GROMACS .gro file of C-alpha atoms in nm:
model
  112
    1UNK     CA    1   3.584   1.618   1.906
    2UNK     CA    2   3.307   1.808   2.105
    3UNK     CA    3   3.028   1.615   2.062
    4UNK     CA    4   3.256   1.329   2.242
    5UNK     CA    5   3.343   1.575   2.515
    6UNK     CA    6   3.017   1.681   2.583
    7UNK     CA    7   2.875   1.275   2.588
    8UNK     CA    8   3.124   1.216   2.847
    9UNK     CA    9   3.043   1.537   3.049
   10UNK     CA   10   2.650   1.388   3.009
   11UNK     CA   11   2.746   1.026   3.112
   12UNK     CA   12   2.961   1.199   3.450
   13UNK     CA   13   2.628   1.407   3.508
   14UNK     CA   14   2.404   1.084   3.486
   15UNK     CA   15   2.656   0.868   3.714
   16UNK     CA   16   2.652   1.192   3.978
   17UNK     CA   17   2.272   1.214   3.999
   18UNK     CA   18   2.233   0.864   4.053
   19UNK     CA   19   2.261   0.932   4.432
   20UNK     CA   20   2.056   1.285   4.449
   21UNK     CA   21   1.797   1.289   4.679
   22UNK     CA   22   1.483   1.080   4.533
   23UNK     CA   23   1.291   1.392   4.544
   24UNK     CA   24   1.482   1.539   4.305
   25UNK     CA   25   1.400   1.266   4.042
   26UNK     CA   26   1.188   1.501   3.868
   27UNK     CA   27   1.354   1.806   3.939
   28UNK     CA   28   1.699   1.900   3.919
   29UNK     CA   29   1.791   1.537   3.812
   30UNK     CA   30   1.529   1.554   3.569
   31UNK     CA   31   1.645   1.883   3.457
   32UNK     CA   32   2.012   1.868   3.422
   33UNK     CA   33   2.013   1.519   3.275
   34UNK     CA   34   1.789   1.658   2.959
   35UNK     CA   35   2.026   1.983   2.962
   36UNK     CA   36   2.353   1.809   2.930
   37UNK     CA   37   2.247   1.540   2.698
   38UNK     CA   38   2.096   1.805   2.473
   39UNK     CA   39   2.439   1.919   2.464
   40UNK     CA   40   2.597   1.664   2.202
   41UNK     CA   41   2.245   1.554   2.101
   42UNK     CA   42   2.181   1.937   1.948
   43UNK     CA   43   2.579   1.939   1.848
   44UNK     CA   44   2.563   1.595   1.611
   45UNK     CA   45   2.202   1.663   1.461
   46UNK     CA   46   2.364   2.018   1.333
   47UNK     CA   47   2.631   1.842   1.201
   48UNK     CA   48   2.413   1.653   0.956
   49UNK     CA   49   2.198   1.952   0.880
   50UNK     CA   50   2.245   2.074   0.525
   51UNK     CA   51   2.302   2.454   0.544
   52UNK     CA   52   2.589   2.562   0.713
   53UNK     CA   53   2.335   2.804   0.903
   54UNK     CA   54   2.141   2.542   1.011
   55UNK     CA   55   2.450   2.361   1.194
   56UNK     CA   56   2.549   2.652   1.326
   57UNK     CA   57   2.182   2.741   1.453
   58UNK     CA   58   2.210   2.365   1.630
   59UNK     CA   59   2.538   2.486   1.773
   60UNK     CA   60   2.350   2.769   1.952
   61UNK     CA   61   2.146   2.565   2.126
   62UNK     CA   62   2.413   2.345   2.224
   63UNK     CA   63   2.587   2.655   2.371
   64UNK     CA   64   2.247   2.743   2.542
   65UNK     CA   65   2.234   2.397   2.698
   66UNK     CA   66   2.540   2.396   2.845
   67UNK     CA   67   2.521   2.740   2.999
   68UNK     CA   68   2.183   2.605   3.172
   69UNK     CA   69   2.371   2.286   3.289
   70UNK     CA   70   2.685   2.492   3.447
   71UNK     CA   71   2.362   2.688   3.618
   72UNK     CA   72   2.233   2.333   3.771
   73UNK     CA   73   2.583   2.179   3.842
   74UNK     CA   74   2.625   2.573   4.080
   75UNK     CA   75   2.285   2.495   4.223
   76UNK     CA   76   2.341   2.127   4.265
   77UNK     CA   77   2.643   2.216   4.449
   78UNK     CA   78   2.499   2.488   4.637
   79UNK     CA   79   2.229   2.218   4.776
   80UNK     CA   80   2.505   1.997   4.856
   81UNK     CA   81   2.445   1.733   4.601
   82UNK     CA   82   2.786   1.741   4.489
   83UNK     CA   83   3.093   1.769   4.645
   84UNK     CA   84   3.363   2.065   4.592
   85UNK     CA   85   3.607   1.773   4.385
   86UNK     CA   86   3.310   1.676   4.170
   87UNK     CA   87   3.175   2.035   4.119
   88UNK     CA   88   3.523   2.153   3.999
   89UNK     CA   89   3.555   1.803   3.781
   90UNK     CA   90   3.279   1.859   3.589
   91UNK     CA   91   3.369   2.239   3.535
   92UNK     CA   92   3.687   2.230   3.414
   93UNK     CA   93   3.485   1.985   3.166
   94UNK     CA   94   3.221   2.250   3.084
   95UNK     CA   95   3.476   2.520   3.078
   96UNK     CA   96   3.644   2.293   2.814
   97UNK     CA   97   3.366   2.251   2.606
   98UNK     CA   98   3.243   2.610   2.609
   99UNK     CA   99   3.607   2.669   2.423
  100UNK     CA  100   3.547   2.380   2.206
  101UNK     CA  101   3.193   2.565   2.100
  102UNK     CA  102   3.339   2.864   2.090
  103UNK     CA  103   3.612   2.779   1.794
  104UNK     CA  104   3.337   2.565   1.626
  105UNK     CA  105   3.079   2.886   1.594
  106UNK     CA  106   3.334   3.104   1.502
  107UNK     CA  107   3.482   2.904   1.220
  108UNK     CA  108   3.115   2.823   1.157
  109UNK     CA  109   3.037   3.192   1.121
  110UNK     CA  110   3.337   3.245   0.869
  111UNK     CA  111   3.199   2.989   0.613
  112UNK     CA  112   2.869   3.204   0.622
   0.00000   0.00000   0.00000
């Protein structure tokens, strides 16, 4: 299911901040760790919604979330936080996901 692939991208992103710089605690860290757990937070709470609009409104800003975490795994990379293997680890991951969403919305969109 996607919820469960996007908890396990947010428990890889936790485990790879852990050694960030400590300056980042409140930045990046801060910022990606909230982004990619709103990712199957935003995905399970639409799933209990009532409306079939409101899930699919949840599953927007799922989508939205994980666009702005790819953005902060590219900079976190780009600072040299993480490492080329890691980078492309948790990518394939997003790129994953992003399909996942994908079929969800659109079969969402069909029962409108």
């Amino acid at each position: 299911m996607v919820w469960q692939k996007a908890h396990k991208l947010t428990l890889e992103i936790y485990k790879a901040t852990k050694i960030f710089p400590k300056e980042e605690k409140f930045g990046i860290v801060s910022q990606i760790r909230r982004s990619s757990s709103a990712i199957p937070t935003n995905i399970v709470e639409g799933f209990k919604r009532r409306t079939t609009r409101d899930y699919l409104h949840f599953i927007n800003i799922a989508d939205a979330s994980l666009e702005e975490t790819k953005y902060l795994l590219l900079l976190a990379h780009d600072l040299g936080y993480l490492k080329d293997k890691e980078y492309k680890e948790l990518l394939c991951d997003y790129e994953e996901i992003s399909r996942m969403i994908g079929v969800l919305e659109k079969s969402l969109k069909h029962r409108l």
